[in-house]
XYZ file of C-alpha atoms in Angstrom:
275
model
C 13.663 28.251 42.768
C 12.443 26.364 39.621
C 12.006 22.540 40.165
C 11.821 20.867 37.091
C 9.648 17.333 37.721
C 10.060 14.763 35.744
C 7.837 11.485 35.013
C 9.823 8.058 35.342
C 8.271 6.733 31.663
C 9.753 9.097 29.229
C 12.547 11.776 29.311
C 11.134 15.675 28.636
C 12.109 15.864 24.448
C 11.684 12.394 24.392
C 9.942 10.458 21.163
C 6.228 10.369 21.693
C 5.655 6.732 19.670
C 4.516 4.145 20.005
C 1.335 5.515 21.389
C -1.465 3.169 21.274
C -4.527 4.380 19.497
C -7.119 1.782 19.977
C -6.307 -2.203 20.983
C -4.084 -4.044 18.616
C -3.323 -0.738 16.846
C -0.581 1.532 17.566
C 1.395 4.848 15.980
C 4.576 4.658 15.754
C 5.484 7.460 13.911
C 4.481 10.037 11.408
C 6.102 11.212 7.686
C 8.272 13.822 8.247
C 9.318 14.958 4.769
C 7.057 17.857 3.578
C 6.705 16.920 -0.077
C 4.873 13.712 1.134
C 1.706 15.345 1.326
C -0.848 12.347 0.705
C 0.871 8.714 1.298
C -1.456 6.773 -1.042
C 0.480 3.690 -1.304
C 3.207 1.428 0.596
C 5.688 -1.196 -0.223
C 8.318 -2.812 1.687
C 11.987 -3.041 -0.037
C 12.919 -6.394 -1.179
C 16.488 -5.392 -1.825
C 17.327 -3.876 1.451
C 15.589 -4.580 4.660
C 13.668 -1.634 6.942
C 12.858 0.378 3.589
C 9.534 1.021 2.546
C 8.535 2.910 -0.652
C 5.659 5.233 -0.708
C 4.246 8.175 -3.134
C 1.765 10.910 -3.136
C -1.646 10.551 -3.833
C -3.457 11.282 -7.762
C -2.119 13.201 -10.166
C 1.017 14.935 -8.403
C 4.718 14.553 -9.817
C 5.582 10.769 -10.049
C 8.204 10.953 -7.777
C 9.257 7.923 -5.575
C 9.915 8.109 -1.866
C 11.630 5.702 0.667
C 11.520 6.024 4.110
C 11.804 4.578 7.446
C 8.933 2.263 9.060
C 8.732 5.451 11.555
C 8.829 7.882 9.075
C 11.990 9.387 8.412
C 12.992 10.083 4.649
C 15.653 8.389 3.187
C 15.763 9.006 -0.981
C 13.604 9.977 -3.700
C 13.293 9.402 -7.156
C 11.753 11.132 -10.043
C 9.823 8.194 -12.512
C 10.606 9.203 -16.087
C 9.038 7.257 -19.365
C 5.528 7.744 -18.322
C 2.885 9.763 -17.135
C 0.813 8.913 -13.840
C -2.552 10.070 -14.068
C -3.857 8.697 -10.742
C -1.693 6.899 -8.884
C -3.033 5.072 -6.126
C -0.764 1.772 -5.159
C 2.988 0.158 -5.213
C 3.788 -3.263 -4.874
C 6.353 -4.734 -4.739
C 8.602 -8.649 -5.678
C 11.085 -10.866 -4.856
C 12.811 -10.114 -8.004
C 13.934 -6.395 -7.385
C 10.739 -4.527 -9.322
C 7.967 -2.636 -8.230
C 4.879 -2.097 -9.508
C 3.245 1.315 -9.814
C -0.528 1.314 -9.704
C -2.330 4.303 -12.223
C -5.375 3.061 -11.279
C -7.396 5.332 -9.456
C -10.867 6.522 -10.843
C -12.961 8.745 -8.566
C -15.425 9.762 -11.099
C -15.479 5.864 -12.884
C -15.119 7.363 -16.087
C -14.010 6.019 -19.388
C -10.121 5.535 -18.810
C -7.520 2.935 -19.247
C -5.896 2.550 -15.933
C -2.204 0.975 -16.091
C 0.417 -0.987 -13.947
C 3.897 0.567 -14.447
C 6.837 -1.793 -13.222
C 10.597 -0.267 -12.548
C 13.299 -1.892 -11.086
C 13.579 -0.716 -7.293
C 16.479 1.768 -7.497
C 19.228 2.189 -4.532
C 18.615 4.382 -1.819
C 21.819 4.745 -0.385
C 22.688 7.002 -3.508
C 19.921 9.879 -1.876
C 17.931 10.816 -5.561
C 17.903 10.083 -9.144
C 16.008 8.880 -12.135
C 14.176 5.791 -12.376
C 12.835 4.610 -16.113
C 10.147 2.248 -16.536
C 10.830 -0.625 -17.712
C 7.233 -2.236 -18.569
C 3.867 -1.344 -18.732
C 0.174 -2.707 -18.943
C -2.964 -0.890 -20.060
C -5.722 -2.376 -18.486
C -9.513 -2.513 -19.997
C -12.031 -2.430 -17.351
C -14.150 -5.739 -17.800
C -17.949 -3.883 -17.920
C -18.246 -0.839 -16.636
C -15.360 1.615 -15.354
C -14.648 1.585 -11.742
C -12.579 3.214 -8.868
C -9.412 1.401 -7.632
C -6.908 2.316 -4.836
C -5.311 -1.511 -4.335
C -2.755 -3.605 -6.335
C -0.420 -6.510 -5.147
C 1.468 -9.210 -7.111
C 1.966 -13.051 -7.108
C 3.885 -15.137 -9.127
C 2.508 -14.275 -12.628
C 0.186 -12.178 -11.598
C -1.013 -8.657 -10.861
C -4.119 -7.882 -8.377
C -6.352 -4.927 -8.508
C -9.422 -4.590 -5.872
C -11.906 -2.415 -6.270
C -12.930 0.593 -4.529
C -16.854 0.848 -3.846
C -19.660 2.467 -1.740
C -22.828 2.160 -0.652
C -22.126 -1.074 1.257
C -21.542 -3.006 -2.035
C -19.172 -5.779 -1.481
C -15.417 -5.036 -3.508
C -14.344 -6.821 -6.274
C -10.796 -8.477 -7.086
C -9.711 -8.433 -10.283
C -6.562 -10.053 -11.951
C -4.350 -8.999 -15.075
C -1.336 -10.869 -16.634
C 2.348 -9.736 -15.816
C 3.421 -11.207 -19.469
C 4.774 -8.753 -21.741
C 2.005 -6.977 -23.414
C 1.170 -6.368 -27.006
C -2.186 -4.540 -26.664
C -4.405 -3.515 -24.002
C -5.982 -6.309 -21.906
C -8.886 -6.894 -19.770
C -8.710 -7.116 -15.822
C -10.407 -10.811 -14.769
C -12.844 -10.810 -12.197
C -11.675 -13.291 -9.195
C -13.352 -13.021 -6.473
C -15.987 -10.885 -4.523
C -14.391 -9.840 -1.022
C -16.539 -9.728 2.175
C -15.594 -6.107 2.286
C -18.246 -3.263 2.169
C -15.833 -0.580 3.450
C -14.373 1.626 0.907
C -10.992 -0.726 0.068
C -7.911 1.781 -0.153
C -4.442 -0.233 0.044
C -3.287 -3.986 -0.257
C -0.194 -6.102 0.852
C 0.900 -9.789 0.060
C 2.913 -11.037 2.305
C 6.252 -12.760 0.804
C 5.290 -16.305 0.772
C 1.653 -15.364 -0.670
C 0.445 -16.790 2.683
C -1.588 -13.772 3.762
C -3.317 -10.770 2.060
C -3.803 -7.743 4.094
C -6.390 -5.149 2.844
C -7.090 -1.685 4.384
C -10.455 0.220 3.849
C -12.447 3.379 5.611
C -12.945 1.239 8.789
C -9.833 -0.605 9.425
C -7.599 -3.386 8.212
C -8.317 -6.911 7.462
C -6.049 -9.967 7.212
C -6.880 -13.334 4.850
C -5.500 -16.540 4.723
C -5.465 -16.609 1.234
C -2.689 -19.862 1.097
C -1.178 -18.762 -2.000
C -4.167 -18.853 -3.506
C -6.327 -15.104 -4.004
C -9.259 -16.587 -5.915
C -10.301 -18.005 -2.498
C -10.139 -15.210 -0.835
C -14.127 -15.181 -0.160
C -14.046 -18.548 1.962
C -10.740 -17.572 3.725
C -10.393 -17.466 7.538
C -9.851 -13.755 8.236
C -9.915 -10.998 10.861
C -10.253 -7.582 10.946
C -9.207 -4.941 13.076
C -11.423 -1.373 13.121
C -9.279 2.468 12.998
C -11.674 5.516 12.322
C -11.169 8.672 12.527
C -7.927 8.662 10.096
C -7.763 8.030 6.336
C -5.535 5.549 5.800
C -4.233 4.245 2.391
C -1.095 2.404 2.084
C -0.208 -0.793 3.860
C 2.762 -3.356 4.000
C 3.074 -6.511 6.041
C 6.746 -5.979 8.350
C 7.702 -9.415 10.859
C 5.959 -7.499 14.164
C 2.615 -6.135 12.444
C 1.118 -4.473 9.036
C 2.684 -0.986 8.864
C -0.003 1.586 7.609
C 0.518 4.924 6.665
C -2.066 7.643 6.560
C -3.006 10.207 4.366
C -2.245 13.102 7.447
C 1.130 11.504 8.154
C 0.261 9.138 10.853
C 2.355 5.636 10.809
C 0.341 3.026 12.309
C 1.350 -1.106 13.153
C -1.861 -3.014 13.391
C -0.036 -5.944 15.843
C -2.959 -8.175 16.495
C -0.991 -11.951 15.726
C -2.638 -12.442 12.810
C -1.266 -8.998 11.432
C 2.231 -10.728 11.400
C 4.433 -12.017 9.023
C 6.158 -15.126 9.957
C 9.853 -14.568 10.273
């Protein structure tokens, strides 16, 4: 006779997640559509609650992907009316656009990164087209650099900087006002951040900034106010051992995602967006 034993936690087949992975950091699930090879960016869906927007890393089709905070797909959308060299970030507003971040640079050579915004499409219809609506081609201020970060506030777009050899990362602003020409990102602020910076999230009141790097993710209390991010109170929790590159701030945590399909929520308090 075959006795089949099981454990009183979890039912055999059962859903493995949330499994912790370290303290204050656990996996709750992992991207299950195959064309999502490299999540290099996250945003959470103004327009319709437990959303979240994501796309593949570089130079890949520009296609847009929603999904589930654990993973599951949802819709995706093919970005017409411009080309995405290296596209690293999304952001998201309050207004119903997102922001698509061509900013990436891994050899800092002479390029002119840009900031495409569309206006966040439906995902109940499954797929479609999505055409840009506006764009801005950004100058680097000295000398080009690597970027893997955007997030928006009020008038404002956000770029941080992505840099080694313990150097500390930059942020950088650019205008959201229609553009005529090309225009310079504005150095802000130098972040107390040595780790390679790869993701950014705002959270909706502009409270708190959440940025993600090589060693972890860190959380500022920026106040509404970014340029003082380098004498804000902030904390930082360390993950190694995974590549992680997109980030958005949900009420019980920041949900990461990871470039090998991991979904992490980093749930220290601070982590948390008030409700």
């Amino acid at each position: 006779m075959f006795v089949l034993i099981l454990s009183p936690g979890k039912a055999a087949g059962a859903d493995p997640f949330p499994k912790t992975i370290m303290p204050g950091v656990q996996q709750i699930g992992a991207i299950a559509h195959p064309p999502i090879a490299e999540s290099s960016g996250l945003a959470a869906s103004s327009q319709h609650p437990g959303v979240f927007w994501t796309h593949n890393d570089g130079r890949k089709k520009p296609v847009l992907y929603a999904i589930s905070r654990e993973g599951k797909s949802i819709a995706e959308f093919v970005i017409t009316g411009t080309r995405m060299d290296d596209w690293e970030d999304i952001a998201a507003d309050s207004a119903g656009n997102l922001y698509l971040a061509d900013i990436g640079n891994n050899d800092a050579k002479a390029r002119q990164p840009e900031v495409v915004q569309i206006a966040e499409p439906d995902p109940k219809s499954g797929s479609g087209k999505v055409t840009a609506k506006q764009r801005w081609t950004l100058q680097y201020p000295g000398k080009p650099f690597d970027a893997e970060a955007l997030f928006v506030w009020q008038e404002w777009g956000y770029v941080i900087s992505k840099v080694t050899q313990n150097k500390p990362a930059s942020l950088y602003r650019l205008s959201l006002a229609p553009q005529t020409k090309p225009s310079a990102l504005q150095l802000v602020a130098r972040l107390p951040i040595t780790s390679p910076v790869t993701g950014a999230s705002l959270t909706t009141d502009g409270q708190k900034l959440a940025v993600i790097a090589k060693s972890g993710a860190w959380v500022f209390d920026i106040n509404g106010e970014p340029g003082g991010i380098a004498s804000a109170k902030m904390w930082h929790t360390r993950l190694q051992g995974f590549q992680i590159e997109g980030c958005a701030f949900t009420p019980d945590g920041l949900l990461v995602t990871a470039e090998s399909r991991e979904i992490f929520l980093f749930t220290d308090l601070p982590f948390r967006q008030p409700k």
